[in-house]
PDB file of C-alpha atoms in Angstrom:
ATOM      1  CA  UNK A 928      67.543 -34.540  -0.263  1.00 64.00           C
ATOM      2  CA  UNK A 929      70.528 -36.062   1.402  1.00 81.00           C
ATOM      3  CA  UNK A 930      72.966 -34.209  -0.479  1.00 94.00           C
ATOM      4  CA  UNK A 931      76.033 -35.476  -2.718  1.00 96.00           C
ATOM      5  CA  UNK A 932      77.291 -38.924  -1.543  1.00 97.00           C
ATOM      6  CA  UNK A 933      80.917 -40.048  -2.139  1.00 97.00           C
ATOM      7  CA  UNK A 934      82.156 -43.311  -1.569  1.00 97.00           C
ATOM      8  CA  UNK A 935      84.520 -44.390   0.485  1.00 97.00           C
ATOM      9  CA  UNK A 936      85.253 -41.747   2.918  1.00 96.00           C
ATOM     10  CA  UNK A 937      88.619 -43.090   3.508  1.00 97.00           C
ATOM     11  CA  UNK A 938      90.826 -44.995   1.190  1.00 97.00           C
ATOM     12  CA  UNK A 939      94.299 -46.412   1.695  1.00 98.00           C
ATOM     13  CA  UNK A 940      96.102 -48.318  -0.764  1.00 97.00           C
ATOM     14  CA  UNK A 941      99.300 -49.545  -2.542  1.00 97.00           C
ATOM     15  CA  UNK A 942     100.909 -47.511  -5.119  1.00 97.00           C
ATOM     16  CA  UNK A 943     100.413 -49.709  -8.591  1.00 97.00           C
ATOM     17  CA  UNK A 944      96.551 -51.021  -7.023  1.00 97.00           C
ATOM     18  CA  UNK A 945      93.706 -49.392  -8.993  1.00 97.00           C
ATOM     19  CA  UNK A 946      91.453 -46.887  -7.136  1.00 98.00           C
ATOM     20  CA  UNK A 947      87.887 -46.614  -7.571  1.00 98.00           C
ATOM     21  CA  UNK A 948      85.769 -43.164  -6.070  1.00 98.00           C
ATOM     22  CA  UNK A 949      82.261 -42.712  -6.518  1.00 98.00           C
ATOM     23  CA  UNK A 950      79.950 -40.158  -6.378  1.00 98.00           C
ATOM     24  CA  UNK A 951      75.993 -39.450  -6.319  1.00 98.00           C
ATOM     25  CA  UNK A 952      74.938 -35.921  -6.888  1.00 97.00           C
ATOM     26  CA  UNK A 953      71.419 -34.284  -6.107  1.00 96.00           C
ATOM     27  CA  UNK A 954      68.623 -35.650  -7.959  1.00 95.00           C
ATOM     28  CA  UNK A 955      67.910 -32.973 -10.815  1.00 93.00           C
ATOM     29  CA  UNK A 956      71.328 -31.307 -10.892  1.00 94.00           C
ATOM     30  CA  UNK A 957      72.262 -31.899 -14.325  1.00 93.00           C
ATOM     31  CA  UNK A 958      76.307 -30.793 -13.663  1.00 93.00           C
ATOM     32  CA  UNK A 959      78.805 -32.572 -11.773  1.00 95.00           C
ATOM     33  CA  UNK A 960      82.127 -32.217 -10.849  1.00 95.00           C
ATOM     34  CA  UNK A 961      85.187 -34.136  -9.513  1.00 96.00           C
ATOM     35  CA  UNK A 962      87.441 -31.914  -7.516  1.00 95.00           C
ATOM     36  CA  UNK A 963      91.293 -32.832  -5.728  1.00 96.00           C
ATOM     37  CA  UNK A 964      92.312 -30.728  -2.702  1.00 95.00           C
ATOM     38  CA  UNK A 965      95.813 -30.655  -1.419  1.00 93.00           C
ATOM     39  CA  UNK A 966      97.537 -28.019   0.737  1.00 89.00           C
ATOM     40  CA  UNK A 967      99.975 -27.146  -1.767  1.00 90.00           C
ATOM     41  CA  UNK A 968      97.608 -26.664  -5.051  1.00 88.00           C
ATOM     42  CA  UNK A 969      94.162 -25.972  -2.969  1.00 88.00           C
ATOM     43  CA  UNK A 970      91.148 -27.354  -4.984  1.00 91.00           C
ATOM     44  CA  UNK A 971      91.820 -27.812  -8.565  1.00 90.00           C
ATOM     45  CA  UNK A 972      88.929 -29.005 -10.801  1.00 91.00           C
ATOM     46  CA  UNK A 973      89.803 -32.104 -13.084  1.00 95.00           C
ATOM     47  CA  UNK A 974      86.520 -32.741 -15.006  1.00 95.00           C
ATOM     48  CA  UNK A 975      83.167 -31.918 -15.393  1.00 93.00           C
ATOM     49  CA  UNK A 976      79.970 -33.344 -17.071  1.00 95.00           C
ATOM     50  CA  UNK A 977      76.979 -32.084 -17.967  1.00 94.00           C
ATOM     51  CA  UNK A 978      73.520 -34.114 -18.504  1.00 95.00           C
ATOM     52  CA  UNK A 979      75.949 -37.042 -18.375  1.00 95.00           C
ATOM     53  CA  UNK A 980      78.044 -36.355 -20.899  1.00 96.00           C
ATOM     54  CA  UNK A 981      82.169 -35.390 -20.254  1.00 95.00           C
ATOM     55  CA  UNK A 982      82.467 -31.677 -21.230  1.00 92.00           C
ATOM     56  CA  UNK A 983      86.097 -30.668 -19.989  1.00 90.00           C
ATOM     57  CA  UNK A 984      88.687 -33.204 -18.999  1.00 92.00           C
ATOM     58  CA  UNK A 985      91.305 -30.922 -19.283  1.00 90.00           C
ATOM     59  CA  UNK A 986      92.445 -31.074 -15.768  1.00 91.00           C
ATOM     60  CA  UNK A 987      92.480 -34.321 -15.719  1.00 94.00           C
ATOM     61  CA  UNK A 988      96.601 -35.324 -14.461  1.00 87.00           C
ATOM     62  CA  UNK A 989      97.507 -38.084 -16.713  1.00 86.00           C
ATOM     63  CA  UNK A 990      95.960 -40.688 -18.235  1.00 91.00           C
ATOM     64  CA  UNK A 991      96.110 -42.860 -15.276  1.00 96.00           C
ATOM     65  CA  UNK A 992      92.897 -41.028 -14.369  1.00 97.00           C
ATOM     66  CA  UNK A 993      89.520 -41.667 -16.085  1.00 97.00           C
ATOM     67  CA  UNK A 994      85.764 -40.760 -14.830  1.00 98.00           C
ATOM     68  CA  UNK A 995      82.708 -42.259 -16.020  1.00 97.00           C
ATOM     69  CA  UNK A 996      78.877 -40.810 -15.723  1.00 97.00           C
ATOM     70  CA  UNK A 997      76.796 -43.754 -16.589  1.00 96.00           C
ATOM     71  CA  UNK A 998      73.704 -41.973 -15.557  1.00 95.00           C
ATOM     72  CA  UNK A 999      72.500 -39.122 -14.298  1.00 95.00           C
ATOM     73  CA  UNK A1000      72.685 -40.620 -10.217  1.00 95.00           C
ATOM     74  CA  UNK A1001      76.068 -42.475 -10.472  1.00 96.00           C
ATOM     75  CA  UNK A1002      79.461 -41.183 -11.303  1.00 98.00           C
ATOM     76  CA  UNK A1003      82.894 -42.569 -10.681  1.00 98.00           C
ATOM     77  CA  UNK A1004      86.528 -41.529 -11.196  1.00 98.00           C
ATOM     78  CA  UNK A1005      88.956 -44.436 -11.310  1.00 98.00           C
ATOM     79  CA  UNK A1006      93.053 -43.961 -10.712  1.00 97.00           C
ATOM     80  CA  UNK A1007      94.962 -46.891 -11.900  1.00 97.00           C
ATOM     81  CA  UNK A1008      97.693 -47.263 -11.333  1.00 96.00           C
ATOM     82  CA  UNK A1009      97.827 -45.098  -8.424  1.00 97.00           C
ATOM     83  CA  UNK A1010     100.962 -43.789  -7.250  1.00 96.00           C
ATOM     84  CA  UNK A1011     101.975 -41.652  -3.932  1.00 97.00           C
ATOM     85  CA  UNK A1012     101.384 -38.304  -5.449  1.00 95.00           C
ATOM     86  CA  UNK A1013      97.721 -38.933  -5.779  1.00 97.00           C
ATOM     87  CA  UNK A1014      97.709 -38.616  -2.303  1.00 97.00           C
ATOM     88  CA  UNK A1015      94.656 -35.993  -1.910  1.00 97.00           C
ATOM     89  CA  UNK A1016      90.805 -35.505  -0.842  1.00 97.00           C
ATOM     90  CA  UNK A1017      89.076 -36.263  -4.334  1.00 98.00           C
ATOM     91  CA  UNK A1018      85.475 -33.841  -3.895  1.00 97.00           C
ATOM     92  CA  UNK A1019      82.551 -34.836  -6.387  1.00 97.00           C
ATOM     93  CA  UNK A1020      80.282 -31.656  -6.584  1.00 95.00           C
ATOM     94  CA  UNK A1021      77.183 -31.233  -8.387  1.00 95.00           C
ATOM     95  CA  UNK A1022      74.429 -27.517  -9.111  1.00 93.00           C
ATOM     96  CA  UNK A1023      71.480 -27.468 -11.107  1.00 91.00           C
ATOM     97  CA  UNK A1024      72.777 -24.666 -13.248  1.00 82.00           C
ATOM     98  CA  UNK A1025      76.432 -23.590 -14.320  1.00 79.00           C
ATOM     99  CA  UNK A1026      76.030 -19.969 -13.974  1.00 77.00           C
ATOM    100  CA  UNK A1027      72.977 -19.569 -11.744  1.00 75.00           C
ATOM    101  CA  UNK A1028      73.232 -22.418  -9.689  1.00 79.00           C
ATOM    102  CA  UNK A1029      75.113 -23.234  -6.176  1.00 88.00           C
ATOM    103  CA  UNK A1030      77.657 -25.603  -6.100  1.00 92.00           C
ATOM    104  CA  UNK A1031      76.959 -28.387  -3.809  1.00 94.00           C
ATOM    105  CA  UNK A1032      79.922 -30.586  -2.332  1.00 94.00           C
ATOM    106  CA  UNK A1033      79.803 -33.865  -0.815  1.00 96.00           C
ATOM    107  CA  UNK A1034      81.851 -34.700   2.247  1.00 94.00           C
ATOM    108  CA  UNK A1035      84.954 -36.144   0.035  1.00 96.00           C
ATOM    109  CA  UNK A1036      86.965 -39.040  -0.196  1.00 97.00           C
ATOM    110  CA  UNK A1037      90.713 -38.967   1.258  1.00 97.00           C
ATOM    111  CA  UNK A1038      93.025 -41.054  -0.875  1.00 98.00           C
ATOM    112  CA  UNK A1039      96.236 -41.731   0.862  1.00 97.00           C
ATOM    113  CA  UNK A1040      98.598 -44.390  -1.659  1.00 97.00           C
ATOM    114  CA  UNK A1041     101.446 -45.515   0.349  1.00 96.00           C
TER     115      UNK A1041
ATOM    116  CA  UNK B 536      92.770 -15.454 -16.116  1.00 75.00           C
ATOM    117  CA  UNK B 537      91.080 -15.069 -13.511  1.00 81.00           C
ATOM    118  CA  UNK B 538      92.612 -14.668  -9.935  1.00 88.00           C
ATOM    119  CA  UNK B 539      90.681 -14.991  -6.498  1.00 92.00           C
ATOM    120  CA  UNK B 540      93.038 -13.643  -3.511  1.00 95.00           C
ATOM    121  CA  UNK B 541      91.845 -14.005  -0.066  1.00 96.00           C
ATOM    122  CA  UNK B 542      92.898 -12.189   2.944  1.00 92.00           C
ATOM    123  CA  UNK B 543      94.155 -12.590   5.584  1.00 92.00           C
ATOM    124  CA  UNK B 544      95.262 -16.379   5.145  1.00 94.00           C
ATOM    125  CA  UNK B 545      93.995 -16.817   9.070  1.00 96.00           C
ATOM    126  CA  UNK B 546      92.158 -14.542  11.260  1.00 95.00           C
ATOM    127  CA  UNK B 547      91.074 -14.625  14.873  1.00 97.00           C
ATOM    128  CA  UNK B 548      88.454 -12.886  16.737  1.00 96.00           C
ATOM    129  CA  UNK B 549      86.628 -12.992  20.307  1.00 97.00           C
ATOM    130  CA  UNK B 550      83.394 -13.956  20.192  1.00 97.00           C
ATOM    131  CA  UNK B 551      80.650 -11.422  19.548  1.00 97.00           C
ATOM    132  CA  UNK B 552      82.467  -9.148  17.082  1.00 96.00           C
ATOM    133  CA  UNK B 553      81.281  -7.933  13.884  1.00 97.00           C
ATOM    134  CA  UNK B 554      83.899  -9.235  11.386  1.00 96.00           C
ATOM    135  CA  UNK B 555      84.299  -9.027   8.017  1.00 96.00           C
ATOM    136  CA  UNK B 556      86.269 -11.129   5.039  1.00 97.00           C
ATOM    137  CA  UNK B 557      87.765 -10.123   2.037  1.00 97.00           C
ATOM    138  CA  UNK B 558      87.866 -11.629  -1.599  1.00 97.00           C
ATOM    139  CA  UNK B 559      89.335 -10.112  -4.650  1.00 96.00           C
ATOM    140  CA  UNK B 560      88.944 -10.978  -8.311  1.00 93.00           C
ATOM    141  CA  UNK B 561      90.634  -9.465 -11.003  1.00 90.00           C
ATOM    142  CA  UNK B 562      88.294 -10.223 -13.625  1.00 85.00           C
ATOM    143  CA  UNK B 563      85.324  -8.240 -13.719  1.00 83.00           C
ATOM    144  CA  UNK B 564      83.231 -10.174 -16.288  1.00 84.00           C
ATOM    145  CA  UNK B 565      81.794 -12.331 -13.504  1.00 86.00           C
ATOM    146  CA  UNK B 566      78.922 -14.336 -13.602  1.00 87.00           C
ATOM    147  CA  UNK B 567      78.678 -15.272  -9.844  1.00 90.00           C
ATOM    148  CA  UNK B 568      80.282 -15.217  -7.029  1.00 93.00           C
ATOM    149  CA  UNK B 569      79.893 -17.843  -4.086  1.00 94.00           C
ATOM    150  CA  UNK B 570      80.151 -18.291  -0.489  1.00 97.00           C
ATOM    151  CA  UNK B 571      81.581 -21.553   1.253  1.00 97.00           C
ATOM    152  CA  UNK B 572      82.986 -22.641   4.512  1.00 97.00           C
ATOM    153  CA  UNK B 573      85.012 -25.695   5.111  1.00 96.00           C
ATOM    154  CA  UNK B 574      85.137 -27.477   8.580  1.00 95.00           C
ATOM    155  CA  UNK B 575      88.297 -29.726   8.858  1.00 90.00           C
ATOM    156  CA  UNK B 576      88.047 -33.103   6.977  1.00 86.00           C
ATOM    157  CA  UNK B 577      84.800 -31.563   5.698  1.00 89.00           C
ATOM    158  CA  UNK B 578      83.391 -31.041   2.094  1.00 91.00           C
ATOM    159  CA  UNK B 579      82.336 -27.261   1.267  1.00 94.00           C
ATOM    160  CA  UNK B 580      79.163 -26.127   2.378  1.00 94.00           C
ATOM    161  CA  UNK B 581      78.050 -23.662   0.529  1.00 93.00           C
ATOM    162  CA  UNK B 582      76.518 -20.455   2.035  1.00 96.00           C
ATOM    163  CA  UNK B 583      75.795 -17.679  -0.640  1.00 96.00           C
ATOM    164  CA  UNK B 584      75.290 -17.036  -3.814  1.00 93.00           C
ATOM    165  CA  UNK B 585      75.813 -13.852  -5.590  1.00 93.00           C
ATOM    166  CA  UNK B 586      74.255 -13.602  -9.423  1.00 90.00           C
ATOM    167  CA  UNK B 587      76.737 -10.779 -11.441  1.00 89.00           C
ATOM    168  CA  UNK B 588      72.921  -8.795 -11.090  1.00 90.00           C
ATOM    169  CA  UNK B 589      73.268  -8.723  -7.678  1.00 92.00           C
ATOM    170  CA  UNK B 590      74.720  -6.089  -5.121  1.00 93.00           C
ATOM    171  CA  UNK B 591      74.647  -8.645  -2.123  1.00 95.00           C
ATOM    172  CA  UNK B 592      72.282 -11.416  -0.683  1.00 95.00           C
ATOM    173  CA  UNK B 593      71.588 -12.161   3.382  1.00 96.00           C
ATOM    174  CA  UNK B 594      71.019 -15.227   4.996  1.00 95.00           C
ATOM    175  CA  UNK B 595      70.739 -15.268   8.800  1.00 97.00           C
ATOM    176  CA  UNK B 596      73.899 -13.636  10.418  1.00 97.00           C
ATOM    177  CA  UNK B 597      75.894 -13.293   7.130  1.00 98.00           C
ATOM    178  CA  UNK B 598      75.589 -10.902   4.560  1.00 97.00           C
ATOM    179  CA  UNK B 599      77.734 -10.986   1.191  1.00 97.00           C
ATOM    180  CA  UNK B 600      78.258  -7.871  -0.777  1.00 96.00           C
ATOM    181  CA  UNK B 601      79.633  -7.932  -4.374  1.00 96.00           C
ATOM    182  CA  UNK B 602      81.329  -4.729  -6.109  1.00 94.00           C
ATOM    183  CA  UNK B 603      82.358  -5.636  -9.497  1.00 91.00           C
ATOM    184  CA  UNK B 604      83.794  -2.425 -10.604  1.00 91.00           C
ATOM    185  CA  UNK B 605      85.917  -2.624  -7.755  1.00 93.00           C
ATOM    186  CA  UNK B 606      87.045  -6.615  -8.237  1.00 93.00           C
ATOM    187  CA  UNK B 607      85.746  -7.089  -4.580  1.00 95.00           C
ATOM    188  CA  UNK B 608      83.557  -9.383  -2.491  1.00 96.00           C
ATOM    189  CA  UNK B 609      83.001  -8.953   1.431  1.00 97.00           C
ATOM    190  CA  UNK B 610      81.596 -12.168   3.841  1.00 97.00           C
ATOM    191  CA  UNK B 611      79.935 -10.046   6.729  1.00 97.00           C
ATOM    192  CA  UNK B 612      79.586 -12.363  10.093  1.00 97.00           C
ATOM    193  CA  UNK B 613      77.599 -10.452  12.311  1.00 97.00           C
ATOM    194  CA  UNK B 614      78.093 -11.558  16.505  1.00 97.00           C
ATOM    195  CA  UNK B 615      81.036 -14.137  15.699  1.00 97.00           C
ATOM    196  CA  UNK B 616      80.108 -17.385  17.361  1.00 97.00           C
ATOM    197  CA  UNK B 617      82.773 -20.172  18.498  1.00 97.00           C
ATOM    198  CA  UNK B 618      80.654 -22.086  15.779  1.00 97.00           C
ATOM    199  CA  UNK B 619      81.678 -20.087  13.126  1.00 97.00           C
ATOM    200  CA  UNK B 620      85.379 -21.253  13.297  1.00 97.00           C
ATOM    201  CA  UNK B 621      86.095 -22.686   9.862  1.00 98.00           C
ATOM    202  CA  UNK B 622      87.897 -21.883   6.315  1.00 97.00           C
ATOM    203  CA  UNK B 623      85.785 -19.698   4.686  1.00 98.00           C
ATOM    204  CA  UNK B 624      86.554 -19.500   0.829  1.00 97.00           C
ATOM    205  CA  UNK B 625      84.963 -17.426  -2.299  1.00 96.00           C
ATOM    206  CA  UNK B 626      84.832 -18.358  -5.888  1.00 93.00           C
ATOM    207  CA  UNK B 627      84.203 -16.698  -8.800  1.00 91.00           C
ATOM    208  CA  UNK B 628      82.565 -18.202 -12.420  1.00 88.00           C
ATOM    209  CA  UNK B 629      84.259 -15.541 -14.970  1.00 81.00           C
ATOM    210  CA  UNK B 630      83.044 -17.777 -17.944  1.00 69.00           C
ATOM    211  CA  UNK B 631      80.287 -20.017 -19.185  1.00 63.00           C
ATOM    212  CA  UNK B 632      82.673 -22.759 -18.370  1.00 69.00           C
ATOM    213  CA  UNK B 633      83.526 -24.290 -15.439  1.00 65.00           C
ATOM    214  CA  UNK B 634      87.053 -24.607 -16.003  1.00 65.00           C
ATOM    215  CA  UNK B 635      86.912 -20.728 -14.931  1.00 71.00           C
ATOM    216  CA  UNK B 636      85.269 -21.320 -11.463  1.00 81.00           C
ATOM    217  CA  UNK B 637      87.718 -20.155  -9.560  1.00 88.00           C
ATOM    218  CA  UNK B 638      88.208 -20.727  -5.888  1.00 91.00           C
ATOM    219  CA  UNK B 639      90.635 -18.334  -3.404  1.00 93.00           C
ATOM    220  CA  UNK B 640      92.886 -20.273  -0.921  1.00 92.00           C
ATOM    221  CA  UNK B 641      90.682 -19.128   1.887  1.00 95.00           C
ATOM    222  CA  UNK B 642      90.602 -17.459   4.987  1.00 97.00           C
ATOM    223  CA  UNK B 643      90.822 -19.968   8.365  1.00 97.00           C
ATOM    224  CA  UNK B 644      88.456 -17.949  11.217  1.00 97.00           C
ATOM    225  CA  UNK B 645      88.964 -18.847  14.595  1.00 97.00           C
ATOM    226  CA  UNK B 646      86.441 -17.217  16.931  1.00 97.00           C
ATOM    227  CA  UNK B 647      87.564 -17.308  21.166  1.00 96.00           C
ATOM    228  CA  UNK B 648      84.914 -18.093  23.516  1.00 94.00           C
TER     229      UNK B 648
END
């Protein structure tokens, strides 16, 4: 399997322009995760799905974030509008198990809003 | 609420030694615990697993230990290679819920050829 694969890698905008990240996890994981890493917080989850469906949001900033899992290959998480603060390497993550399975993280996509 | 403390923060080592890395939780009630290492502008690769059954799992040159009485996990690296220079970082699952998979702030290994 390749792995998870996030989309872009690298991604500089405009503060106010809409941001779109997307993720594919391992075929036959049924949770996913979208993770933001920054030196000052470290890696803070903001949602999580399982079998496609949203189960915590709760860390979720504000409402200028949203993430969609339209099926079980495709996920994205959407910022708009983004502002300099989201600055941050967004990580999707997906295991085939909550509390038996690994935790598998794709390479990340580094968000840099100017 | 669970806490995951790492250290040190940074450690280096020649390369050969034996070395070993700490991780403390303070809630016992774990589920798992798990192994990662981060290489710079990297995702996490994960390295070990650790079911609450457990008492430690192997794989290759690293061993992980897990003592829950004692709210402590060890990351043995045995003959340090240059290679193994990364952020290494441990998280714990204290719940059936995600939202309490928590990660320490790691511990950044350099090892000196």
């Amino acid at each position: 399997d390749a792995g998870v694969i996030q989309s872009p890698r690298h991604e500089v905008t405009e503060m106010g322009q809409e941001v779109t990240l997307r993720c594919k996890p391992i075929s036959g994981h049924d949770y996913l995760f979208w993770y933001r890493q920054t030196m000052m917080r470290g890696l803070e989850l903001l949602i999580y799905f399982n079998n496609n469906v949203p189960i915590d949001d709760s860390g979720m900033p504000e409402d200028r974030f949203s993430a969609k899992m339209p099926n079980a290959s495709f996920s994205t998480l959407k910022i708009q509008p983004s502002e300099p603060r989201d600055s941050a390497v967004y990580f999707c993550a997906s295991s085939i198990g909550l509390r038996t399975g690994e935790l598998f993280f794709g390479e990340g996509s580094r968000l840099t809003v100017l | 609420k669970q806490e995951v403390t790492q250290i040190p923060a940074a450690l280096s080592v020649p390369e050969g030694e034996n070395l070993v890395l700490n991780c403390s939780f303070t809630d016992s009630a774990i589920y798992n615990l798990q192994w990662f290492r981060q290489d710079p502008g990297k995702g996490l690769t994960s390295l070990l697993l650790i079911q609450s059954s457990q008492r430690e799992q192997t794989s290759g040159r690293l061993n992980a230990s897990l003592d829950k009485s004692s709210g402590r996990s060890t990351l043995y690296i045995a003959a340090s290679q240059p290679g193994d220079s990364a952020t290494y970082l441990c998280a714990g699952l204290s719940s059936g819920s995600a939202r309490q998979l928590t990660f320490g702030s790691g511990t950044q290994l350099t090892v000196l050829p």
